[in-house]
mmCIF file of the N, C-alpha and C atoms, coordinates in Angstrom:
data_MODEL
# 
_entry.id   MODEL 
# 
loop_
_atom_site.group_PDB 
_atom_site.id 
_atom_site.type_symbol 
_atom_site.label_atom_id 
_atom_site.label_alt_id 
_atom_site.label_comp_id 
_atom_site.label_asym_id 
_atom_site.label_entity_id 
_atom_site.label_seq_id 
_atom_site.pdbx_PDB_ins_code 
_atom_site.Cartn_x 
_atom_site.Cartn_y 
_atom_site.Cartn_z 
_atom_site.occupancy 
_atom_site.B_iso_or_equiv 
_atom_site.pdbx_formal_charge 
_atom_site.auth_seq_id 
_atom_site.auth_comp_id 
_atom_site.auth_asym_id 
_atom_site.auth_atom_id 
_atom_site.pdbx_PDB_model_num 
ATOM 1   N N  . TYR A 1 1  ? 111.033 108.291 47.437 1.00 0.00 ? 1  TYR A N  1 
ATOM 2   C CA . TYR A 1 1  ? 112.248 109.076 47.149 1.00 0.00 ? 1  TYR A CA 1 
ATOM 3   C C  . TYR A 1 1  ? 111.476 110.215 46.994 1.00 0.00 ? 1  TYR A C  1 
ATOM 4   N N  . THR A 1 2  ? 111.562 111.607 46.807 1.00 0.00 ? 2  THR A N  1 
ATOM 5   C CA . THR A 1 2  ? 111.332 112.668 46.930 1.00 0.00 ? 2  THR A CA 1 
ATOM 6   C C  . THR A 1 2  ? 112.126 113.439 45.379 1.00 0.00 ? 2  THR A C  1 
ATOM 7   N N  . CYS A 1 3  ? 111.191 114.384 44.782 1.00 0.00 ? 3  CYS A N  1 
ATOM 8   C CA . CYS A 1 3  ? 111.833 114.979 43.578 1.00 0.00 ? 3  CYS A CA 1 
ATOM 9   C C  . CYS A 1 3  ? 112.322 116.704 44.049 1.00 0.00 ? 3  CYS A C  1 
ATOM 10  N N  . PRO A 1 4  ? 113.291 117.209 43.099 1.00 0.00 ? 4  PRO A N  1 
ATOM 11  C CA . PRO A 1 4  ? 113.776 118.340 43.708 1.00 0.00 ? 4  PRO A CA 1 
ATOM 12  C C  . PRO A 1 4  ? 112.923 119.499 44.434 1.00 0.00 ? 4  PRO A C  1 
ATOM 13  N N  . GLN A 1 5  ? 111.802 119.545 43.679 1.00 0.00 ? 5  GLN A N  1 
ATOM 14  C CA . GLN A 1 5  ? 110.849 120.117 44.832 1.00 0.00 ? 5  GLN A CA 1 
ATOM 15  C C  . GLN A 1 5  ? 110.384 120.261 46.090 1.00 0.00 ? 5  GLN A C  1 
ATOM 16  N N  . GLY A 1 6  ? 110.636 118.918 46.370 1.00 0.00 ? 6  GLY A N  1 
ATOM 17  C CA . GLY A 1 6  ? 110.244 118.140 47.970 1.00 0.00 ? 6  GLY A CA 1 
ATOM 18  C C  . GLY A 1 6  ? 109.285 117.180 48.080 1.00 0.00 ? 6  GLY A C  1 
ATOM 19  N N  . ASN A 1 7  ? 108.818 117.093 46.810 1.00 0.00 ? 7  ASN A N  1 
ATOM 20  C CA . ASN A 1 7  ? 107.036 116.286 46.801 1.00 0.00 ? 7  ASN A CA 1 
ATOM 21  C C  . ASN A 1 7  ? 107.615 114.715 46.839 1.00 0.00 ? 7  ASN A C  1 
ATOM 22  N N  . THR A 1 8  ? 106.790 114.366 47.473 1.00 0.00 ? 8  THR A N  1 
ATOM 23  C CA . THR A 1 8  ? 107.380 112.318 47.722 1.00 0.00 ? 8  THR A CA 1 
ATOM 24  C C  . THR A 1 8  ? 106.685 112.035 45.949 1.00 0.00 ? 8  THR A C  1 
ATOM 25  N N  . LEU A 1 9  ? 107.239 110.793 45.694 1.00 0.00 ? 9  LEU A N  1 
ATOM 26  C CA . LEU A 1 9  ? 106.952 110.122 45.257 1.00 0.00 ? 9  LEU A CA 1 
ATOM 27  C C  . LEU A 1 9  ? 106.500 108.616 45.453 1.00 0.00 ? 9  LEU A C  1 
ATOM 28  N N  . LYS A 1 10 ? 105.513 108.106 44.955 1.00 0.00 ? 10 LYS A N  1 
ATOM 29  C CA . LYS A 1 10 ? 104.940 107.119 45.602 1.00 0.00 ? 10 LYS A CA 1 
ATOM 30  C C  . LYS A 1 10 ? 104.543 106.202 44.699 1.00 0.00 ? 10 LYS A C  1 
ATOM 31  N N  . THR A 1 11 ? 104.558 105.005 45.085 1.00 0.00 ? 11 THR A N  1 
ATOM 32  C CA . THR A 1 11 ? 104.284 103.771 44.141 1.00 0.00 ? 11 THR A CA 1 
ATOM 33  C C  . THR A 1 11 ? 102.581 103.114 44.412 1.00 0.00 ? 11 THR A C  1 
ATOM 34  N N  . ASN A 1 12 ? 101.745 102.514 43.490 1.00 0.00 ? 12 ASN A N  1 
ATOM 35  C CA . ASN A 1 12 ? 100.815 102.106 43.464 1.00 0.00 ? 12 ASN A CA 1 
ATOM 36  C C  . ASN A 1 12 ? 100.888 100.832 44.491 1.00 0.00 ? 12 ASN A C  1 
ATOM 37  N N  . GLY A 1 13 ? 102.228 100.296 44.258 1.00 0.00 ? 13 GLY A N  1 
ATOM 38  C CA . GLY A 1 13 ? 102.427 98.767  44.891 1.00 0.00 ? 13 GLY A CA 1 
ATOM 39  C C  . GLY A 1 13 ? 102.358 97.865  43.727 1.00 0.00 ? 13 GLY A C  1 
ATOM 40  N N  . THR A 1 14 ? 101.747 97.835  42.891 1.00 0.00 ? 14 THR A N  1 
ATOM 41  C CA . THR A 1 14 ? 102.019 96.749  41.333 1.00 0.00 ? 14 THR A CA 1 
ATOM 42  C C  . THR A 1 14 ? 103.512 96.843  40.898 1.00 0.00 ? 14 THR A C  1 
ATOM 43  N N  . TRP A 1 15 ? 104.145 95.638  40.717 1.00 0.00 ? 15 TRP A N  1 
ATOM 44  C CA . TRP A 1 15 ? 105.451 94.950  40.153 1.00 0.00 ? 15 TRP A CA 1 
ATOM 45  C C  . TRP A 1 15 ? 104.810 94.948  39.067 1.00 0.00 ? 15 TRP A C  1 
ATOM 46  N N  . TYR A 1 16 ? 105.562 95.174  38.272 1.00 0.00 ? 16 TYR A N  1 
ATOM 47  C CA . TYR A 1 16 ? 105.455 95.070  35.902 1.00 0.00 ? 16 TYR A CA 1 
ATOM 48  C C  . TYR A 1 16 ? 106.731 94.493  35.735 1.00 0.00 ? 16 TYR A C  1 
ATOM 49  N N  . ASN A 1 17 ? 106.847 93.514  34.889 1.00 0.00 ? 17 ASN A N  1 
ATOM 50  C CA . ASN A 1 17 ? 107.319 92.967  34.443 1.00 0.00 ? 17 ASN A CA 1 
ATOM 51  C C  . ASN A 1 17 ? 108.273 93.894  33.350 1.00 0.00 ? 17 ASN A C  1 
ATOM 52  N N  . LYS A 1 18 ? 109.564 94.297  33.303 1.00 0.00 ? 18 LYS A N  1 
ATOM 53  C CA . LYS A 1 18 ? 110.145 94.393  32.477 1.00 0.00 ? 18 LYS A CA 1 
ATOM 54  C C  . LYS A 1 18 ? 110.898 93.878  31.501 1.00 0.00 ? 18 LYS A C  1 
ATOM 55  N N  . SER A 1 19 ? 111.335 93.455  30.713 1.00 0.00 ? 19 SER A N  1 
ATOM 56  C CA . SER A 1 19 ? 111.777 92.971  29.373 1.00 0.00 ? 19 SER A CA 1 
ATOM 57  C C  . SER A 1 19 ? 113.202 93.586  29.554 1.00 0.00 ? 19 SER A C  1 
ATOM 58  N N  . GLN A 1 20 ? 114.365 92.144  29.559 1.00 0.00 ? 20 GLN A N  1 
ATOM 59  C CA . GLN A 1 20 ? 115.718 92.491  29.613 1.00 0.00 ? 20 GLN A CA 1 
ATOM 60  C C  . GLN A 1 20 ? 116.465 92.310  28.380 1.00 0.00 ? 20 GLN A C  1 
ATOM 61  N N  . GLY A 1 21 ? 115.394 91.973  27.380 1.00 0.00 ? 21 GLY A N  1 
ATOM 62  C CA . GLY A 1 21 ? 115.865 91.356  26.061 1.00 0.00 ? 21 GLY A CA 1 
ATOM 63  C C  . GLY A 1 21 ? 115.849 89.957  26.149 1.00 0.00 ? 21 GLY A C  1 
ATOM 64  N N  . LYS A 1 22 ? 116.249 89.420  24.461 1.00 0.00 ? 22 LYS A N  1 
ATOM 65  C CA . LYS A 1 22 ? 115.999 88.418  23.797 1.00 0.00 ? 22 LYS A CA 1 
ATOM 66  C C  . LYS A 1 22 ? 117.299 87.232  24.874 1.00 0.00 ? 22 LYS A C  1 
ATOM 67  N N  . ASN A 1 23 ? 116.659 86.169  25.373 1.00 0.00 ? 23 ASN A N  1 
ATOM 68  C CA . ASN A 1 23 ? 117.055 85.104  25.783 1.00 0.00 ? 23 ASN A CA 1 
ATOM 69  C C  . ASN A 1 23 ? 117.807 85.480  27.409 1.00 0.00 ? 23 ASN A C  1 
ATOM 70  N N  . ARG A 1 24 ? 116.931 86.212  28.253 1.00 0.00 ? 24 ARG A N  1 
ATOM 71  C CA . ARG A 1 24 ? 117.063 87.373  29.226 1.00 0.00 ? 24 ARG A CA 1 
ATOM 72  C C  . ARG A 1 24 ? 115.908 86.859  30.186 1.00 0.00 ? 24 ARG A C  1 
ATOM 73  N N  . ASN A 1 25 ? 116.135 86.915  30.954 1.00 0.00 ? 25 ASN A N  1 
ATOM 74  C CA . ASN A 1 25 ? 114.838 86.707  32.355 1.00 0.00 ? 25 ASN A CA 1 
ATOM 75  C C  . ASN A 1 25 ? 113.931 88.409  32.394 1.00 0.00 ? 25 ASN A C  1 
ATOM 76  N N  . ASP A 1 26 ? 112.958 88.465  32.540 1.00 0.00 ? 26 ASP A N  1 
ATOM 77  C CA . ASP A 1 26 ? 112.089 89.673  33.583 1.00 0.00 ? 26 ASP A CA 1 
ATOM 78  C C  . ASP A 1 26 ? 112.517 90.163  34.631 1.00 0.00 ? 26 ASP A C  1 
ATOM 79  N N  . THR A 1 27 ? 112.432 91.184  34.710 1.00 0.00 ? 27 THR A N  1 
ATOM 80  C CA . THR A 1 27 ? 112.772 91.724  35.896 1.00 0.00 ? 27 THR A CA 1 
ATOM 81  C C  . THR A 1 27 ? 111.959 92.483  36.500 1.00 0.00 ? 27 THR A C  1 
ATOM 82  N N  . LYS A 1 28 ? 111.838 92.514  37.655 1.00 0.00 ? 28 LYS A N  1 
ATOM 83  C CA . LYS A 1 28 ? 109.769 92.986  37.912 1.00 0.00 ? 28 LYS A CA 1 
ATOM 84  C C  . LYS A 1 28 ? 110.855 94.515  38.789 1.00 0.00 ? 28 LYS A C  1 
ATOM 85  N N  . ILE A 1 29 ? 109.605 95.648  38.267 1.00 0.00 ? 29 ILE A N  1 
ATOM 86  C CA . ILE A 1 29 ? 110.004 96.639  38.425 1.00 0.00 ? 29 ILE A CA 1 
ATOM 87  C C  . ILE A 1 29 ? 109.249 97.574  39.279 1.00 0.00 ? 29 ILE A C  1 
ATOM 88  N N  . GLN A 1 30 ? 108.906 98.447  40.233 1.00 0.00 ? 30 GLN A N  1 
ATOM 89  C CA . GLN A 1 30 ? 107.663 99.561  40.553 1.00 0.00 ? 30 GLN A CA 1 
ATOM 90  C C  . GLN A 1 30 ? 108.050 100.544 39.750 1.00 0.00 ? 30 GLN A C  1 
ATOM 91  N N  . HIS A 1 31 ? 106.715 101.553 39.736 1.00 0.00 ? 31 HIS A N  1 
ATOM 92  C CA . HIS A 1 31 ? 106.859 103.039 39.084 1.00 0.00 ? 31 HIS A CA 1 
ATOM 93  C C  . HIS A 1 31 ? 106.742 103.652 40.597 1.00 0.00 ? 31 HIS A C  1 
ATOM 94  N N  . PHE A 1 32 ? 107.286 104.807 40.656 1.00 0.00 ? 32 PHE A N  1 
ATOM 95  C CA . PHE A 1 32 ? 106.860 105.896 41.657 1.00 0.00 ? 32 PHE A CA 1 
ATOM 96  C C  . PHE A 1 32 ? 106.840 107.141 41.275 1.00 0.00 ? 32 PHE A C  1 
ATOM 97  N N  . LYS A 1 33 ? 106.096 107.931 41.380 1.00 0.00 ? 33 LYS A N  1 
ATOM 98  C CA . LYS A 1 33 ? 105.352 109.111 40.858 1.00 0.00 ? 33 LYS A CA 1 
ATOM 99  C C  . LYS A 1 33 ? 104.486 110.063 42.129 1.00 0.00 ? 33 LYS A C  1 
ATOM 100 N N  . THR A 1 34 ? 104.385 111.409 40.983 1.00 0.00 ? 34 THR A N  1 
ATOM 101 C CA . THR A 1 34 ? 103.474 112.142 42.159 1.00 0.00 ? 34 THR A CA 1 
ATOM 102 C C  . THR A 1 34 ? 102.695 113.178 40.961 1.00 0.00 ? 34 THR A C  1 
ATOM 103 N N  . ASN A 1 35 ? 101.410 113.464 41.344 1.00 0.00 ? 35 ASN A N  1 
ATOM 104 C CA . ASN A 1 35 ? 100.704 113.876 40.456 1.00 0.00 ? 35 ASN A CA 1 
ATOM 105 C C  . ASN A 1 35 ? 101.025 115.677 40.394 1.00 0.00 ? 35 ASN A C  1 
ATOM 106 N N  . GLU A 1 36 ? 101.880 116.022 41.763 1.00 0.00 ? 36 GLU A N  1 
ATOM 107 C CA . GLU A 1 36 ? 102.382 117.476 41.356 1.00 0.00 ? 36 GLU A CA 1 
ATOM 108 C C  . GLU A 1 36 ? 102.939 117.715 40.518 1.00 0.00 ? 36 GLU A C  1 
ATOM 109 N N  . CYS A 1 37 ? 103.539 116.952 39.700 1.00 0.00 ? 37 CYS A N  1 
ATOM 110 C CA . CYS A 1 37 ? 104.430 117.290 38.768 1.00 0.00 ? 37 CYS A CA 1 
ATOM 111 C C  . CYS A 1 37 ? 103.662 118.213 37.748 1.00 0.00 ? 37 CYS A C  1 
ATOM 112 N N  . LYS A 1 38 ? 102.222 117.567 37.575 1.00 0.00 ? 38 LYS A N  1 
ATOM 113 C CA . LYS A 1 38 ? 101.353 118.639 36.403 1.00 0.00 ? 38 LYS A CA 1 
ATOM 114 C C  . LYS A 1 38 ? 101.658 120.185 36.845 1.00 0.00 ? 38 LYS A C  1 
ATOM 115 N N  . ASN A 1 39 ? 101.527 120.516 37.816 1.00 0.00 ? 39 ASN A N  1 
ATOM 116 C CA . ASN A 1 39 ? 101.248 121.862 37.885 1.00 0.00 ? 39 ASN A CA 1 
ATOM 117 C C  . ASN A 1 39 ? 103.004 122.606 38.648 1.00 0.00 ? 39 ASN A C  1 
ATOM 118 N N  . CYS A 1 40 ? 104.092 121.863 38.593 1.00 0.00 ? 40 CYS A N  1 
ATOM 119 C CA . CYS A 1 40 ? 105.084 122.154 38.707 1.00 0.00 ? 40 CYS A CA 1 
ATOM 120 C C  . CYS A 1 40 ? 105.841 122.871 37.852 1.00 0.00 ? 40 CYS A C  1 
ATOM 121 N N  . PRO A 1 41 ? 106.163 124.362 38.650 1.00 0.00 ? 41 PRO A N  1 
ATOM 122 C CA . PRO A 1 41 ? 107.013 125.690 37.629 1.00 0.00 ? 41 PRO A CA 1 
ATOM 123 C C  . PRO A 1 41 ? 108.350 125.130 37.363 1.00 0.00 ? 41 PRO A C  1 
ATOM 124 N N  . VAL A 1 42 ? 109.101 123.862 37.407 1.00 0.00 ? 42 VAL A N  1 
ATOM 125 C CA . VAL A 1 42 ? 110.141 123.392 37.010 1.00 0.00 ? 42 VAL A CA 1 
ATOM 126 C C  . VAL A 1 42 ? 110.140 122.178 36.408 1.00 0.00 ? 42 VAL A C  1 
ATOM 127 N N  . ILE A 1 43 ? 109.390 122.092 35.891 1.00 0.00 ? 43 ILE A N  1 
ATOM 128 C CA . ILE A 1 43 ? 109.206 120.093 35.634 1.00 0.00 ? 43 ILE A CA 1 
ATOM 129 C C  . ILE A 1 43 ? 109.976 120.156 34.552 1.00 0.00 ? 43 ILE A C  1 
ATOM 130 N N  . THR A 1 44 ? 110.818 121.189 33.877 1.00 0.00 ? 44 THR A N  1 
ATOM 131 C CA . THR A 1 44 ? 111.666 120.594 32.306 1.00 0.00 ? 44 THR A CA 1 
ATOM 132 C C  . THR A 1 44 ? 112.510 120.399 32.932 1.00 0.00 ? 44 THR A C  1 
ATOM 133 N N  . LEU A 1 45 ? 113.154 120.336 34.180 1.00 0.00 ? 45 LEU A N  1 
ATOM 134 C CA . LEU A 1 45 ? 114.309 120.546 34.916 1.00 0.00 ? 45 LEU A CA 1 
ATOM 135 C C  . LEU A 1 45 ? 114.642 118.970 35.563 1.00 0.00 ? 45 LEU A C  1 
ATOM 136 N N  . CYS A 1 46 ? 113.477 117.998 35.483 1.00 0.00 ? 46 CYS A N  1 
ATOM 137 C CA . CYS A 1 46 ? 113.466 116.899 35.924 1.00 0.00 ? 46 CYS A CA 1 
ATOM 138 C C  . CYS A 1 46 ? 113.340 115.782 35.233 1.00 0.00 ? 46 CYS A C  1 
ATOM 139 N N  . THR A 1 47 ? 112.585 116.337 33.866 1.00 0.00 ? 47 THR A N  1 
ATOM 140 C CA . THR A 1 47 ? 111.832 115.366 33.760 1.00 0.00 ? 47 THR A CA 1 
ATOM 141 C C  . THR A 1 47 ? 111.120 116.025 31.823 1.00 0.00 ? 47 THR A C  1 
ATOM 142 N N  . LYS A 1 48 ? 111.238 115.127 30.767 1.00 0.00 ? 48 LYS A N  1 
ATOM 143 C CA . LYS A 1 48 ? 111.179 115.663 29.318 1.00 0.00 ? 48 LYS A CA 1 
ATOM 144 C C  . LYS A 1 48 ? 109.658 115.366 29.271 1.00 0.00 ? 48 LYS A C  1 
ATOM 145 N N  . SER A 1 49 ? 108.991 114.759 29.889 1.00 0.00 ? 49 SER A N  1 
ATOM 146 C CA . SER A 1 49 ? 107.588 114.173 29.295 1.00 0.00 ? 49 SER A CA 1 
ATOM 147 C C  . SER A 1 49 ? 106.700 114.907 30.110 1.00 0.00 ? 49 SER A C  1 
ATOM 148 N N  . LYS A 1 50 ? 105.761 115.202 29.450 1.00 0.00 ? 50 LYS A N  1 
ATOM 149 C CA . LYS A 1 50 ? 104.638 115.998 29.743 1.00 0.00 ? 50 LYS A CA 1 
ATOM 150 C C  . LYS A 1 50 ? 103.733 115.486 30.850 1.00 0.00 ? 50 LYS A C  1 
ATOM 151 N N  . TYR A 1 51 ? 103.785 113.964 31.242 1.00 0.00 ? 51 TYR A N  1 
ATOM 152 C CA . TYR A 1 51 ? 103.236 113.496 31.803 1.00 0.00 ? 51 TYR A CA 1 
ATOM 153 C C  . TYR A 1 51 ? 103.868 113.258 33.226 1.00 0.00 ? 51 TYR A C  1 
ATOM 154 N N  . GLY A 1 52 ? 104.821 114.110 33.914 1.00 0.00 ? 52 GLY A N  1 
ATOM 155 C CA . GLY A 1 52 ? 105.655 114.018 35.071 1.00 0.00 ? 52 GLY A CA 1 
ATOM 156 C C  . GLY A 1 52 ? 107.079 112.945 35.090 1.00 0.00 ? 52 GLY A C  1 
ATOM 157 N N  . ARG A 1 53 ? 107.491 112.897 36.289 1.00 0.00 ? 53 ARG A N  1 
ATOM 158 C CA . ARG A 1 53 ? 108.939 112.798 36.344 1.00 0.00 ? 53 ARG A CA 1 
ATOM 159 C C  . ARG A 1 53 ? 108.528 110.945 36.773 1.00 0.00 ? 53 ARG A C  1 
ATOM 160 N N  . VAL A 1 54 ? 109.065 109.727 36.492 1.00 0.00 ? 54 VAL A N  1 
ATOM 161 C CA . VAL A 1 54 ? 108.813 108.432 37.048 1.00 0.00 ? 54 VAL A CA 1 
ATOM 162 C C  . VAL A 1 54 ? 109.841 107.571 37.237 1.00 0.00 ? 54 VAL A C  1 
ATOM 163 N N  . LEU A 1 55 ? 109.817 107.500 38.479 1.00 0.00 ? 55 LEU A N  1 
ATOM 164 C CA . LEU A 1 55 ? 110.999 106.348 38.534 1.00 0.00 ? 55 LEU A CA 1 
ATOM 165 C C  . LEU A 1 55 ? 110.712 105.075 38.385 1.00 0.00 ? 55 LEU A C  1 
ATOM 166 N N  . GLU A 1 56 ? 111.783 104.019 38.098 1.00 0.00 ? 56 GLU A N  1 
ATOM 167 C CA . GLU A 1 56 ? 111.977 102.818 38.303 1.00 0.00 ? 56 GLU A CA 1 
ATOM 168 C C  . GLU A 1 56 ? 112.250 102.117 39.012 1.00 0.00 ? 56 GLU A C  1 
ATOM 169 N N  . ARG A 1 57 ? 112.049 101.046 40.142 1.00 0.00 ? 57 ARG A N  1 
ATOM 170 C CA . ARG A 1 57 ? 112.728 100.429 41.077 1.00 0.00 ? 57 ARG A CA 1 
ATOM 171 C C  . ARG A 1 57 ? 112.906 99.259  40.686 1.00 0.00 ? 57 ARG A C  1 
ATOM 172 N N  . SER A 1 58 ? 113.780 98.913  40.609 1.00 0.00 ? 58 SER A N  1 
ATOM 173 C CA . SER A 1 58 ? 113.856 96.904  40.510 1.00 0.00 ? 58 SER A CA 1 
ATOM 174 C C  . SER A 1 58 ? 113.628 96.502  41.546 1.00 0.00 ? 58 SER A C  1 
ATOM 175 N N  . GLU A 1 59 ? 113.524 95.108  41.000 1.00 0.00 ? 59 GLU A N  1 
ATOM 176 C CA . GLU A 1 59 ? 113.006 94.222  42.384 1.00 0.00 ? 59 GLU A CA 1 
ATOM 177 C C  . GLU A 1 59 ? 114.980 93.864  42.875 1.00 0.00 ? 59 GLU A C  1 
ATOM 178 N N  . TYR A 1 60 ? 115.639 94.374  42.605 1.00 0.00 ? 60 TYR A N  1 
ATOM 179 C CA . TYR A 1 60 ? 117.050 94.163  42.860 1.00 0.00 ? 60 TYR A CA 1 
ATOM 180 C C  . TYR A 1 60 ? 117.539 95.299  43.658 1.00 0.00 ? 60 TYR A C  1 
ATOM 181 N N  . ALA A 1 61 ? 117.094 96.609  43.549 1.00 0.00 ? 61 ALA A N  1 
ATOM 182 C CA . ALA A 1 61 ? 117.437 97.757  44.045 1.00 0.00 ? 61 ALA A CA 1 
ATOM 183 C C  . ALA A 1 61 ? 118.226 97.815  45.408 1.00 0.00 ? 61 ALA A C  1 
ATOM 184 N N  . GLU A 1 62 ? 117.518 97.429  46.179 1.00 0.00 ? 62 GLU A N  1 
ATOM 185 C CA . GLU A 1 62 ? 118.058 97.218  47.613 1.00 0.00 ? 62 GLU A CA 1 
ATOM 186 C C  . GLU A 1 62 ? 119.642 96.496  47.531 1.00 0.00 ? 62 GLU A C  1 
ATOM 187 N N  . TYR A 1 63 ? 119.464 95.430  47.046 1.00 0.00 ? 63 TYR A N  1 
ATOM 188 C CA . TYR A 1 63 ? 121.024 94.534  46.841 1.00 0.00 ? 63 TYR A CA 1 
ATOM 189 C C  . TYR A 1 63 ? 122.093 95.147  46.141 1.00 0.00 ? 63 TYR A C  1 
ATOM 190 N N  . ILE A 1 64 ? 121.423 96.317  44.992 1.00 0.00 ? 64 ILE A N  1 
ATOM 191 C CA . ILE A 1 64 ? 122.524 96.920  44.443 1.00 0.00 ? 64 ILE A CA 1 
ATOM 192 C C  . ILE A 1 64 ? 123.125 97.956  44.941 1.00 0.00 ? 64 ILE A C  1 
ATOM 193 N N  . GLU A 1 65 ? 121.912 98.722  45.900 1.00 0.00 ? 65 GLU A N  1 
ATOM 194 C CA . GLU A 1 65 ? 122.572 99.774  46.764 1.00 0.00 ? 65 GLU A CA 1 
ATOM 195 C C  . GLU A 1 65 ? 123.182 99.370  47.513 1.00 0.00 ? 65 GLU A C  1 
ATOM 196 N N  . GLN A 1 66 ? 123.284 98.036  48.516 1.00 0.00 ? 66 GLN A N  1 
ATOM 197 C CA . GLN A 1 66 ? 124.257 97.691  49.597 1.00 0.00 ? 66 GLN A CA 1 
ATOM 198 C C  . GLN A 1 66 ? 125.259 97.209  48.766 1.00 0.00 ? 66 GLN A C  1 
ATOM 199 N N  . ASN A 1 67 ? 125.511 96.619  47.621 1.00 0.00 ? 67 ASN A N  1 
ATOM 200 C CA . ASN A 1 67 ? 126.708 96.298  47.153 1.00 0.00 ? 67 ASN A CA 1 
ATOM 201 C C  . ASN A 1 67 ? 127.740 97.632  46.782 1.00 0.00 ? 67 ASN A C  1 
ATOM 202 N N  . ARG A 1 68 ? 126.934 98.833  46.351 1.00 0.00 ? 68 ARG A N  1 
ATOM 203 C CA . ARG A 1 68 ? 128.079 99.976  46.103 1.00 0.00 ? 68 ARG A CA 1 
ATOM 204 C C  . ARG A 1 68 ? 128.458 100.329 47.496 1.00 0.00 ? 68 ARG A C  1 
ATOM 205 N N  . LYS A 1 69 ? 127.708 100.232 48.405 1.00 0.00 ? 69 LYS A N  1 
ATOM 206 C CA . LYS A 1 69 ? 128.711 100.805 49.937 1.00 0.00 ? 69 LYS A CA 1 
ATOM 207 C C  . LYS A 1 69 ? 129.692 99.961  50.096 1.00 0.00 ? 69 LYS A C  1 
ATOM 208 N N  . ASN A 1 70 ? 129.629 98.471  49.740 1.00 0.00 ? 70 ASN A N  1 
ATOM 209 C CA . ASN A 1 70 ? 130.737 97.798  49.923 1.00 0.00 ? 70 ASN A CA 1 
ATOM 210 C C  . ASN A 1 70 ? 131.978 97.817  49.147 1.00 0.00 ? 70 ASN A C  1 
# 
């Protein structure tokens, strides 16, 4: 993934469990981020977080993208 400033967001490779609510199975997600946000002049255009932009990608993201194309 690439931010609007052209910086690459990377994952540390760890899968995290994200709760989907009561009586539902957890979903595994990965976080993608970059350290470049700390010095970015337009950080407020990407995120409200002072720590920078973080994208979450579900274990099912690839299948969701394929389904949207069809």
